[in-house]
Amino acid sequence: MQLQSFFEQFLKGSSIFINKKLLQPNYLPDQVIERDEFMHEIAKILAPALKNEKPSNLFIYGKTGTGKTLITRRITADMQKVAEQNNIPLRVIYINCKLRRVADTEYRLMAQLAREFGRILPATGLPTDTVYSTFYELIDEKEQLILLILDEIDQLAKRAGDNILYNLTRINTELKRAQLSLIGISNDLIFADQLDTRVKSSLSEEEVVFPPYNAVQIQGILNERAQKSFKENTLQPGVLEKCAAYAAREHGDARRAIELLRVAGEIAERKNCLYVEIKHIDEAQEKIDRDKLYDVTLHQPRQHQVLTLALLTLGMKQPTIISGELYNVYEQNCQKIKLRPLTQRRVSDVISELEMLGIVQSQVISKGRYGRSRNITLAVPRASLVTMKELLVSTLGITE
DNA sequence: AGGTATTCACATGAAACTATTCTCTGAGTTAGG
DNA sequence: TAACTCAGAGAATAGTTTCATGTGAATACCTGT
C-alpha cells in the first residue's frame, strides 16, 4: 500500500510550489519587468496599427532569453485586446520559424499562414506559388491590418534562402484591402548583414536591439516569478542569487535561469525537502545537461547515434578528438552492426549538427604538414558519459 | 639563416540524386437513365 | 452521360552522395652568405 500513500501525498499537492506554470517556458506574464524602455519603444512603433495605419516593419535582435519574444507577444496581445474592444480590424499572427516541419521553409510558412486563416493546405504536392496566392486571397478578403511576427527569422532565411523574405516585404504591393507589417525576431546579431540590401532596408525600417540581462536584472526577474510560484520561505537564502549568477555567465539568458530554478524546485520536491537549497541548483544544472544529451541522442537517427557512440568512446579516452580518427571508429562501428557508413562529407555535417545541439564543441585547426582537421571536444558532463554509452550500445545492439 | 614552395588531411560549397509523400489531371471504366 | 477509378506527371522535402575547390602551417627545398 505504499503506492496509495504516495498518491495521497501527491494529491495533497506540492510542498514547495504554489503555481509551477509561471516557471514554464511558454508562460506569458501580465507584466514584463526589467525591460520598460524597450516596451515603450516597440509599443510606439506598433501603435499606429490601432488607427489602421500600417506600422513600419520592425526588426528585433537579441540573444536567447533576453525577452524579445516575451515582450513582442505581450505588446501585441495587449494591442489585440484594445483592438477588439474598439472594433479595429487588427490581426496578430505569431509564427516560430524554427519549428521543424511547421514553418521552416517557404512553402510551409505560407501554408502555416493560410492555416491561421482557417484554410488547411496539404503538406506537399502543391506548387509554391499556389500556396502564395491562396494566402494573398485569404488576407485580402477584407480590410484589415496584419501584424506578422516571425520569430527566429534567421533560421528561416538560413534554411529557405532570403527569397522568401523578399517576397514577404513586397507583399503589400499585391494586397488591395489588407495591409501587413512584419516583425522579425532574430537571435543572430549579424544575420541582417548577410541579407540582400533591398530586403534588409525594407525589413528593418525600425530596429531594436535587446542587450543581455545582467545578473541583477535576472535576479529581479527570478524574484518576481519565484514570489508567485513558490510557497513562502521555501527558497533558502542565496538560491536566487546563484541561479542568476549561473545564467548571467551564460550570456544573460533569463529563460535558462527560470528553467534552472524550476528544475531545482522539482528536485527538492522529489527529495521531499522543505526548502530549495543551493546544492539543488547544481544538481539541476547537471540534470538539465544530462537530459538534453539523453533526449537528443535517443531521438536521433541511427546514423547519428552510431557517430555519437564513436564520439563517446573516443571522448572517454582522450580530451580532444580528431575528425579523421572519429571517422575510422565510426566506420568500424557501422561494420559491427552492418550499417552502410555515411561519407566523410556527411559525417562532417553531422558533427556540425551535434555541435548546434550542444553535444560537442569543435574547432578547425591546421596541423601543418599533417593536414587540417577538426578538433572535437565533448561538451557533456563527464559523469553521464558511461551511462550514455551503455544506453547507446544497447539501443544499437552492438556486441563488443 | 632566411625565404619560398609543397603538401597533407581534411573543411567547405554546390549540385545532383534518391526516396517518400502528396496533389492534380485526364484517360478509361462503370452504372444508371 | 455523369460519376468514379486509377495511373502518371509534378511538387516539396529530407537526407545523402558526388564533384570541386579551399586552406593554414609544419616541413622540404632553395639560395646566398
Short mmCIF file of C-alpha atoms (C1' of nucleotides) in Angstrom, two decimals:
data_model
loop_
_atom_site.label_atom_id
_atom_site.label_comp_id
_atom_site.label_asym_id
_atom_site.label_seq_id
_atom_site.Cartn_x
_atom_site.Cartn_y
_atom_site.Cartn_z
CA MET A 1 0.00 0.00 0.00
CA GLN A 2 2.98 2.20 -0.36
CA LEU A 3 1.70 3.49 -3.65
CA GLN A 4 -1.51 4.61 -2.12
CA SER A 5 0.19 6.81 0.34
CA PHE A 6 2.36 8.14 -2.42
CA PHE A 7 -0.66 9.17 -4.42
CA GLU A 8 -2.31 10.65 -1.37
CA GLN A 9 0.74 12.67 -0.73
CA PHE A 10 0.76 13.65 -4.35
CA LEU A 11 -2.83 14.78 -4.23
CA LYS A 12 -2.24 16.92 -1.23
CA GLY A 13 -0.24 18.98 -3.59
CA SER A 14 3.20 20.25 -3.75
CA SER A 15 5.18 21.07 -0.72
CA ILE A 16 7.11 23.76 -2.47
CA PHE A 17 5.27 25.18 -5.44
CA ILE A 18 2.11 27.20 -5.49
CA ASN A 19 1.92 27.54 -9.19
CA LYS A 20 4.55 25.95 -11.31
CA LYS A 21 3.01 27.24 -14.51
CA LEU A 22 4.74 30.55 -14.01
CA LEU A 23 8.05 28.86 -14.47
CA GLN A 24 7.21 27.07 -17.70
CA PRO A 25 8.99 28.40 -20.74
CA ASN A 26 5.83 29.36 -22.61
CA TYR A 27 4.29 31.33 -19.78
CA LEU A 28 3.31 34.86 -20.73
CA PRO A 29 3.31 37.14 -17.70
CA ASP A 30 0.87 40.03 -17.47
CA GLN A 31 3.69 42.41 -16.90
CA VAL A 32 7.20 42.30 -18.11
CA ILE A 33 9.77 43.70 -15.79
CA GLU A 34 13.28 45.00 -16.34
CA ARG A 35 12.60 45.98 -19.94
CA ASP A 36 10.48 49.08 -19.71
CA GLU A 37 12.37 51.17 -22.24
CA PHE A 38 12.03 48.51 -24.90
CA MET A 39 8.37 48.03 -24.15
CA HIS A 40 7.74 51.67 -24.77
CA GLU A 41 9.90 51.85 -27.82
CA ILE A 42 8.21 48.93 -29.50
CA ALA A 43 4.77 49.99 -28.43
CA LYS A 44 5.39 53.36 -30.01
CA ILE A 45 6.41 51.77 -33.27
CA LEU A 46 3.44 49.46 -33.43
CA ALA A 47 0.78 51.79 -32.09
CA PRO A 48 -0.31 53.18 -35.48
CA ALA A 49 -1.80 49.78 -36.18
CA LEU A 50 -4.62 50.71 -33.87
CA LYS A 51 -5.50 53.61 -36.12
CA ASN A 52 -5.42 51.26 -39.05
CA GLU A 53 -2.21 52.75 -40.31
CA LYS A 54 0.47 50.34 -41.26
CA PRO A 55 3.33 50.44 -38.77
CA SER A 56 6.89 50.23 -40.03
CA ASN A 57 8.36 46.83 -40.34
CA LEU A 58 10.25 46.05 -37.21
CA PHE A 59 13.31 44.02 -36.59
CA ILE A 60 14.28 42.85 -33.16
CA TYR A 61 17.65 41.39 -32.29
CA GLY A 62 18.99 39.91 -29.15
CA LYS A 63 20.42 36.71 -27.82
CA THR A 64 18.27 33.92 -26.45
CA GLY A 65 16.47 34.67 -23.25
CA THR A 66 16.67 38.44 -23.47
CA GLY A 67 12.92 38.88 -23.56
CA LYS A 68 12.39 39.58 -27.26
CA THR A 69 9.63 37.09 -27.81
CA LEU A 70 8.04 37.71 -24.48
CA ILE A 71 7.79 41.44 -24.95
CA THR A 72 6.58 41.22 -28.51
CA ARG A 73 3.90 38.78 -27.58
CA ARG A 74 2.85 40.80 -24.57
CA ILE A 75 2.55 44.02 -26.53
CA THR A 76 0.73 42.51 -29.46
CA ALA A 77 -1.63 40.64 -27.18
CA ASP A 78 -2.49 43.87 -25.42
CA MET A 79 -2.95 45.64 -28.70
CA GLN A 80 -5.25 42.96 -29.91
CA LYS A 81 -7.33 43.32 -26.81
CA VAL A 82 -7.68 47.04 -27.34
CA ALA A 83 -8.47 46.46 -30.98
CA GLU A 84 -11.24 44.03 -30.11
CA GLN A 85 -12.80 46.43 -27.67
CA ASN A 86 -12.80 49.20 -30.21
CA ASN A 87 -13.69 47.12 -33.19
CA ILE A 88 -10.46 47.69 -35.01
CA PRO A 89 -9.63 45.11 -37.65
CA LEU A 90 -6.26 44.06 -36.33
CA ARG A 91 -4.90 40.61 -36.64
CA VAL A 92 -1.74 39.35 -34.96
CA ILE A 93 -0.07 36.22 -36.18
CA TYR A 94 2.83 34.72 -34.34
CA ILE A 95 4.93 32.11 -36.06
CA ASN A 96 8.07 30.50 -34.85
CA CYS A 97 10.14 29.75 -37.89
CA LYS A 98 12.38 27.35 -36.08
CA LEU A 99 9.74 24.72 -35.58
CA ARG A 100 10.79 21.85 -37.76
CA ARG A 101 8.16 20.73 -40.20
CA VAL A 102 5.93 23.67 -39.41
CA ALA A 103 7.31 26.87 -40.74
CA ASP A 104 10.90 26.36 -41.73
CA THR A 105 10.53 26.59 -45.49
CA GLU A 106 8.87 28.96 -47.90
CA TYR A 107 6.08 26.55 -48.69
CA ARG A 108 5.44 25.60 -45.11
CA LEU A 109 5.47 29.14 -43.83
CA MET A 110 2.85 30.15 -46.36
CA ALA A 111 0.83 27.03 -45.64
CA GLN A 112 1.01 27.76 -41.95
CA LEU A 113 -0.16 31.31 -42.53
CA ALA A 114 -3.07 30.06 -44.58
CA ARG A 115 -3.88 27.73 -41.73
CA GLU A 116 -4.08 30.70 -39.39
CA PHE A 117 -6.89 31.91 -41.57
CA GLY A 118 -8.63 28.60 -41.47
CA ARG A 119 -7.53 27.09 -44.74
CA ILE A 120 -5.81 23.76 -44.37
CA LEU A 121 -3.32 23.08 -47.11
CA PRO A 122 -1.61 19.76 -47.75
CA ALA A 123 1.95 19.32 -46.63
CA THR A 124 3.18 18.66 -50.12
CA GLY A 125 2.03 18.34 -53.68
CA LEU A 126 1.06 21.90 -54.47
CA PRO A 127 3.33 24.31 -56.27
CA THR A 128 4.63 27.07 -54.04
CA ASP A 129 3.01 29.89 -55.99
CA THR A 130 -0.39 28.34 -55.44
CA VAL A 131 0.19 28.49 -51.73
CA TYR A 132 1.25 32.11 -52.02
CA SER A 133 -1.83 33.13 -53.94
CA THR A 134 -4.07 31.27 -51.54
CA PHE A 135 -2.63 33.28 -48.72
CA TYR A 136 -2.98 36.54 -50.60
CA GLU A 137 -6.60 35.81 -51.35
CA LEU A 138 -7.30 34.88 -47.77
CA ILE A 139 -5.96 38.04 -46.19
CA ASP A 140 -7.20 40.34 -48.89
CA GLU A 141 -10.77 39.24 -48.33
CA LYS A 142 -11.44 42.20 -46.13
CA GLU A 143 -9.85 45.39 -44.98
CA GLN A 144 -7.58 44.61 -42.09
CA LEU A 145 -4.17 45.14 -40.66
CA ILE A 146 -2.00 42.18 -40.01
CA LEU A 147 0.98 42.06 -37.72
CA LEU A 148 3.04 39.10 -38.72
CA ILE A 149 5.57 38.11 -36.12
CA LEU A 150 8.28 35.84 -37.42
CA ASP A 151 10.27 34.51 -34.52
CA GLU A 152 13.73 33.14 -35.21
CA ILE A 153 13.56 34.51 -38.69
CA ASP A 154 17.25 33.85 -39.15
CA GLN A 155 16.52 30.14 -39.16
CA LEU A 156 14.02 30.64 -41.91
CA ALA A 157 16.42 32.64 -44.02
CA LYS A 158 19.16 30.14 -43.46
CA ARG A 159 17.09 27.16 -44.48
CA ALA A 160 14.90 28.67 -47.13
CA GLY A 161 17.01 31.46 -48.54
CA ASP A 162 16.20 35.13 -48.40
CA ASN A 163 13.97 34.90 -51.41
CA ILE A 164 11.04 34.35 -49.14
CA LEU A 165 11.87 37.43 -47.09
CA TYR A 166 11.95 39.46 -50.24
CA ASN A 167 8.52 38.21 -51.19
CA LEU A 168 7.19 38.97 -47.75
CA THR A 169 8.45 42.51 -47.75
CA ARG A 170 6.79 43.08 -51.08
CA ILE A 171 3.53 41.56 -50.05
CA ASN A 172 1.81 44.89 -49.55
CA THR A 173 2.07 45.76 -53.21
CA GLU A 174 -0.03 42.71 -54.01
CA LEU A 175 -2.71 43.50 -51.49
CA LYS A 176 -5.64 45.76 -52.18
CA ARG A 177 -7.59 45.83 -48.97
CA ALA A 178 -5.40 44.36 -46.28
CA GLN A 179 -2.05 45.61 -45.05
CA LEU A 180 0.71 43.64 -43.48
CA SER A 181 3.54 44.64 -41.18
CA LEU A 182 6.40 42.36 -40.44
CA ILE A 183 8.03 41.90 -37.10
CA GLY A 184 11.14 39.83 -37.40
CA ILE A 185 12.85 38.43 -34.36
CA SER A 186 16.35 37.09 -34.59
CA ASN A 187 18.88 35.60 -32.22
CA ASP A 188 21.61 36.13 -34.67
CA LEU A 189 23.08 39.57 -34.42
CA ILE A 190 24.94 39.53 -37.68
CA PHE A 191 22.04 37.97 -39.54
CA ALA A 192 20.89 41.15 -41.22
CA ASP A 193 24.32 41.90 -42.60
CA GLN A 194 24.17 38.84 -44.78
CA LEU A 195 20.85 39.81 -46.27
CA ASP A 196 20.19 41.29 -49.64
CA THR A 197 20.27 45.06 -49.24
CA ARG A 198 16.76 45.58 -50.58
CA VAL A 199 15.39 43.05 -48.16
CA LYS A 200 17.38 44.45 -45.34
CA SER A 201 16.26 48.02 -45.78
CA SER A 202 12.59 47.23 -46.01
CA LEU A 203 12.63 44.57 -43.35
CA SER A 204 14.30 46.71 -40.77
CA GLU A 205 12.67 50.07 -41.15
CA GLU A 206 12.86 50.09 -37.40
CA GLU A 207 15.36 48.20 -35.34
CA VAL A 208 15.52 47.35 -31.70
CA VAL A 209 18.40 45.55 -30.09
CA PHE A 210 17.95 43.75 -26.83
CA PRO A 211 21.10 43.53 -24.74
CA PRO A 212 21.53 40.57 -22.40
CA TYR A 213 20.32 40.91 -18.86
CA ASN A 214 22.91 41.40 -16.20
CA ALA A 215 22.92 39.37 -13.02
CA VAL A 216 20.98 41.98 -11.09
CA GLN A 217 18.21 42.12 -13.64
CA ILE A 218 17.96 38.36 -13.84
CA GLN A 219 17.70 38.25 -10.12
CA GLY A 220 14.89 40.75 -10.29
CA ILE A 221 13.03 38.61 -12.77
CA LEU A 222 13.61 35.47 -10.78
CA ASN A 223 12.43 37.21 -7.67
CA GLU A 224 9.23 38.27 -9.29
CA ARG A 225 8.47 34.84 -10.67
CA ALA A 226 9.57 32.99 -7.58
CA GLN A 227 7.30 35.02 -5.35
CA LYS A 228 4.27 33.89 -7.25
CA SER A 229 5.26 30.34 -7.99
CA PHE A 230 6.96 29.15 -4.82
CA LYS A 231 5.46 28.96 -1.39
CA GLU A 232 6.74 31.44 1.08
CA ASN A 233 10.09 30.72 2.65
CA THR A 234 10.82 27.67 0.58
CA LEU A 235 13.85 29.15 -1.09
CA GLN A 236 16.93 29.18 1.04
CA PRO A 237 18.92 32.37 1.01
CA GLY A 238 21.36 32.52 -1.86
CA VAL A 239 19.39 30.27 -4.15
CA LEU A 240 18.10 33.00 -6.39
CA GLU A 241 21.47 34.69 -6.42
CA LYS A 242 23.13 31.51 -7.53
CA CYS A 243 20.59 30.90 -10.27
CA ALA A 244 21.09 34.41 -11.51
CA ALA A 245 24.83 34.05 -11.42
CA TYR A 246 24.72 30.84 -13.44
CA ALA A 247 22.52 32.44 -16.03
CA ALA A 248 24.50 35.64 -16.23
CA ARG A 249 27.51 33.55 -17.03
CA GLU A 250 25.51 32.05 -19.89
CA HIS A 251 25.22 35.42 -21.62
CA GLY A 252 22.29 36.61 -19.53
CA ASP A 253 19.73 34.07 -20.58
CA ALA A 254 16.69 34.63 -18.39
CA ARG A 255 14.86 31.64 -19.79
CA ARG A 256 17.60 29.36 -18.64
CA ALA A 257 17.67 30.96 -15.23
CA ILE A 258 13.98 30.30 -14.81
CA GLU A 259 14.31 26.76 -16.02
CA LEU A 260 17.14 26.20 -13.63
CA LEU A 261 15.05 27.43 -10.76
CA ARG A 262 12.12 25.27 -11.74
CA VAL A 263 14.18 22.12 -12.08
CA ALA A 264 15.89 22.83 -8.78
CA GLY A 265 12.47 23.13 -7.20
CA GLU A 266 11.36 19.87 -8.74
CA ILE A 267 14.43 18.13 -7.44
CA ALA A 268 13.88 19.46 -3.95
CA GLU A 269 10.26 18.42 -4.12
CA ARG A 270 11.07 14.92 -5.25
CA LYS A 271 13.51 14.56 -2.41
CA ASN A 272 10.85 15.70 0.00
CA CYS A 273 12.92 18.62 1.09
CA LEU A 274 11.13 21.53 2.63
CA TYR A 275 13.44 24.04 1.06
CA VAL A 276 15.20 24.53 -2.18
CA GLU A 277 18.84 24.55 -1.30
CA ILE A 278 21.85 25.80 -3.13
CA LYS A 279 23.08 22.33 -3.88
CA HIS A 280 19.84 21.65 -5.71
CA ILE A 281 20.84 24.27 -8.23
CA ASP A 282 23.99 22.39 -9.07
CA GLU A 283 22.02 19.20 -9.36
CA ALA A 284 19.52 20.94 -11.56
CA GLN A 285 22.24 22.23 -13.83
CA GLU A 286 23.59 18.74 -14.18
CA LYS A 287 20.18 17.25 -14.76
CA ILE A 288 19.39 19.74 -17.48
CA ASP A 289 22.61 18.95 -19.27
CA ARG A 290 22.11 15.25 -18.89
CA ASP A 291 18.52 15.30 -20.04
CA LYS A 292 19.46 17.31 -23.04
CA LEU A 293 22.05 14.75 -24.01
CA TYR A 294 19.73 11.79 -23.45
CA ASP A 295 16.91 13.40 -25.24
CA VAL A 296 18.95 14.42 -28.20
CA THR A 297 20.82 11.19 -28.65
CA LEU A 298 17.90 8.87 -28.17
CA HIS A 299 15.73 10.70 -30.63
CA GLN A 300 18.31 10.93 -33.32
CA PRO A 301 18.55 8.84 -36.43
CA ARG A 302 20.59 5.68 -36.20
CA GLN A 303 23.50 7.08 -38.10
CA HIS A 304 23.82 9.96 -35.69
CA GLN A 305 23.67 7.58 -32.78
CA VAL A 306 26.47 5.45 -34.16
CA LEU A 307 28.52 8.58 -34.59
CA THR A 308 27.70 9.76 -31.09
CA LEU A 309 28.79 6.41 -29.77
CA ALA A 310 32.11 6.77 -31.54
CA LEU A 311 32.39 10.22 -30.04
CA LEU A 312 31.76 8.96 -26.55
CA THR A 313 34.15 6.04 -26.92
CA LEU A 314 36.95 8.31 -28.00
CA GLY A 315 35.98 11.08 -25.66
CA MET A 316 36.39 8.82 -22.67
CA LYS A 317 39.92 8.02 -23.66
CA GLN A 318 41.22 11.39 -24.68
CA PRO A 319 40.35 15.04 -24.15
CA THR A 320 40.13 16.01 -27.80
CA ILE A 321 39.09 14.00 -30.80
CA ILE A 322 40.31 14.50 -34.34
CA SER A 323 37.81 14.17 -37.14
CA GLY A 324 39.69 11.53 -39.13
CA GLU A 325 40.13 9.36 -36.13
CA LEU A 326 36.47 9.73 -35.32
CA TYR A 327 35.50 8.68 -38.80
CA ASN A 328 37.54 5.49 -38.53
CA VAL A 329 35.93 4.46 -35.29
CA TYR A 330 32.55 5.33 -36.70
CA GLU A 331 33.18 3.17 -39.75
CA GLN A 332 34.15 0.23 -37.56
CA ASN A 333 31.01 0.64 -35.52
CA CYS A 334 28.97 0.65 -38.69
CA GLN A 335 30.55 -2.59 -39.78
CA LYS A 336 29.71 -4.20 -36.46
CA ILE A 337 26.05 -3.57 -36.96
CA LYS A 338 26.11 -3.93 -40.72
CA LEU A 339 25.16 -0.37 -41.46
CA ARG A 340 26.36 1.37 -44.56
CA PRO A 341 28.57 4.17 -43.31
CA LEU A 342 27.95 7.72 -44.41
CA THR A 343 30.57 9.53 -46.40
CA GLN A 344 33.10 11.67 -44.66
CA ARG A 345 31.46 14.71 -46.14
CA ARG A 346 28.18 13.91 -44.48
CA VAL A 347 29.78 12.99 -41.19
CA SER A 348 31.38 16.39 -41.16
CA ASP A 349 27.94 17.95 -41.38
CA VAL A 350 26.57 15.66 -38.72
CA ILE A 351 29.32 16.82 -36.40
CA SER A 352 28.21 20.38 -37.02
CA GLU A 353 24.66 19.38 -36.23
CA LEU A 354 25.78 17.81 -32.98
CA GLU A 355 27.63 20.99 -32.24
CA MET A 356 24.46 23.01 -32.76
CA LEU A 357 22.73 20.75 -30.29
CA GLY A 358 25.44 21.46 -27.78
CA ILE A 359 26.80 17.94 -27.51
CA VAL A 360 30.24 18.77 -28.79
CA GLN A 361 32.40 21.75 -29.46
CA SER A 362 34.74 21.82 -32.36
CA GLN A 363 37.43 23.91 -33.87
CA VAL A 364 39.18 23.60 -37.17
CA ILE A 365 42.92 23.52 -36.78
CA SER A 366 45.75 23.16 -39.17
CA LYS A 367 48.50 20.75 -38.30
CA GLY A 368 50.78 22.00 -40.99
CA ARG A 369 52.31 19.21 -42.97
CA TYR A 370 49.90 16.84 -41.32
CA GLY A 371 46.82 18.44 -42.78
CA ARG A 372 43.80 20.19 -41.47
CA SER A 373 41.24 18.68 -39.17
CA ARG A 374 38.61 19.43 -36.70
CA ASN A 375 39.40 19.21 -33.03
CA ILE A 376 36.33 18.00 -31.24
CA THR A 377 35.65 18.18 -27.53
CA LEU A 378 32.67 16.69 -25.75
CA ALA A 379 30.53 19.36 -24.15
CA VAL A 380 28.81 16.91 -21.87
CA PRO A 381 29.21 16.29 -18.16
CA ARG A 382 31.75 13.54 -17.79
CA ALA A 383 29.63 11.84 -15.18
CA SER A 384 27.00 10.87 -17.70
CA LEU A 385 29.37 9.50 -20.30
CA VAL A 386 29.38 5.91 -19.14
CA THR A 387 25.64 5.55 -18.75
CA MET A 388 25.08 7.28 -22.01
CA LYS A 389 27.45 4.98 -23.77
CA GLU A 390 25.85 1.87 -22.34
CA LEU A 391 22.47 3.16 -23.35
CA LEU A 392 23.62 3.69 -26.89
CA VAL A 393 25.35 0.34 -27.11
CA SER A 394 22.16 -1.41 -26.11
CA THR A 395 19.85 0.62 -28.36
CA LEU A 396 22.09 -0.02 -31.29
CA GLY A 397 22.61 -3.64 -30.39
CA ILE A 398 26.36 -3.62 -30.65
CA THR A 399 28.20 -6.60 -29.26
CA GLU A 400 31.73 -5.80 -28.32
"C1'" DA B 1 69.87 31.51 -41.60
"C1'" DG B 2 66.09 33.01 -44.07
"C1'" DG B 3 62.76 32.68 -47.60
"C1'" DT B 4 59.67 30.21 -50.66
"C1'" DA B 5 57.14 26.22 -52.20
"C1'" DT B 6 54.86 21.88 -51.13
"C1'" DT B 7 51.85 19.07 -49.06
"C1'" DC B 8 48.73 16.90 -46.06
"C1'" DA B 9 44.06 15.81 -44.44
"C1'" DC B 10 40.61 17.33 -44.14
"C1'" DA B 11 36.95 21.55 -44.45
"C1'" DT B 12 33.57 23.74 -47.15
"C1'" DG B 13 30.42 24.55 -51.18
"C1'" DA B 14 27.41 23.43 -54.83
"C1'" DA B 15 24.84 20.43 -57.38
"C1'" DA B 16 22.68 16.39 -58.24
"C1'" DC B 17 20.46 12.19 -56.80
"C1'" DT B 18 17.06 9.06 -54.10
"C1'" DA B 19 13.04 8.09 -51.85
"C1'" DT B 20 8.78 9.46 -49.87
"C1'" DT B 21 4.57 11.78 -49.60
"C1'" DC B 22 1.21 14.21 -51.60
"C1'" DT B 23 -1.90 16.80 -55.41
"C1'" DC B 24 -3.80 17.28 -59.87
"C1'" DT B 25 -5.26 15.82 -64.37
"C1'" DG B 26 -7.07 13.30 -67.80
"C1'" DA B 27 -8.00 8.72 -69.80
"C1'" DG B 28 -10.59 4.77 -69.17
"C1'" DT B 29 -14.36 2.36 -66.80
"C1'" DT B 30 -18.76 1.78 -64.76
"C1'" DA B 31 -23.56 2.21 -63.78
"C1'" DG B 32 -27.81 4.35 -64.29
"C1'" DG B 33 -31.10 6.59 -67.41
"C1'" DT C 1 -23.69 10.77 -69.77
"C1'" DA C 2 -22.32 11.65 -65.14
"C1'" DA C 3 -19.64 9.63 -61.58
"C1'" DC C 4 -15.82 7.04 -60.32
"C1'" DT C 5 -11.09 4.92 -60.52
"C1'" DC C 6 -6.54 4.99 -61.22
"C1'" DA C 7 -2.09 5.73 -63.31
"C1'" DG C 8 1.23 9.12 -64.34
"C1'" DA C 9 3.23 13.78 -64.12
"C1'" DG C 10 4.78 17.23 -60.91
"C1'" DA C 11 5.99 19.26 -56.32
"C1'" DA C 12 8.13 19.70 -51.80
"C1'" DT C 13 11.33 17.82 -48.61
"C1'" DA C 14 14.94 15.22 -46.13
"C1'" DG C 15 18.97 13.08 -46.34
"C1'" DT C 16 22.54 11.90 -48.91
"C1'" DT C 17 26.41 11.36 -52.46
"C1'" DT C 18 29.49 13.27 -55.93
"C1'" DC C 19 32.45 16.51 -57.59
"C1'" DA C 20 35.18 20.59 -56.97
"C1'" DT C 21 37.61 23.79 -54.60
"C1'" DG C 22 39.77 25.87 -50.42
"C1'" DT C 23 43.06 26.22 -46.56
"C1'" DG C 24 46.83 27.02 -42.74
"C1'" DA C 25 51.03 25.97 -41.16
"C1'" DA C 26 54.75 22.22 -40.47
"C1'" DT C 27 58.13 20.64 -43.39
"C1'" DA C 28 61.11 20.27 -47.63
"C1'" DC C 29 63.80 22.64 -50.60
"C1'" DC C 30 66.48 26.53 -52.20
"C1'" DT C 31 69.50 30.44 -52.07
"C1'" DG C 32 73.07 33.26 -50.91
"C1'" DT C 33 76.17 34.24 -47.09
#
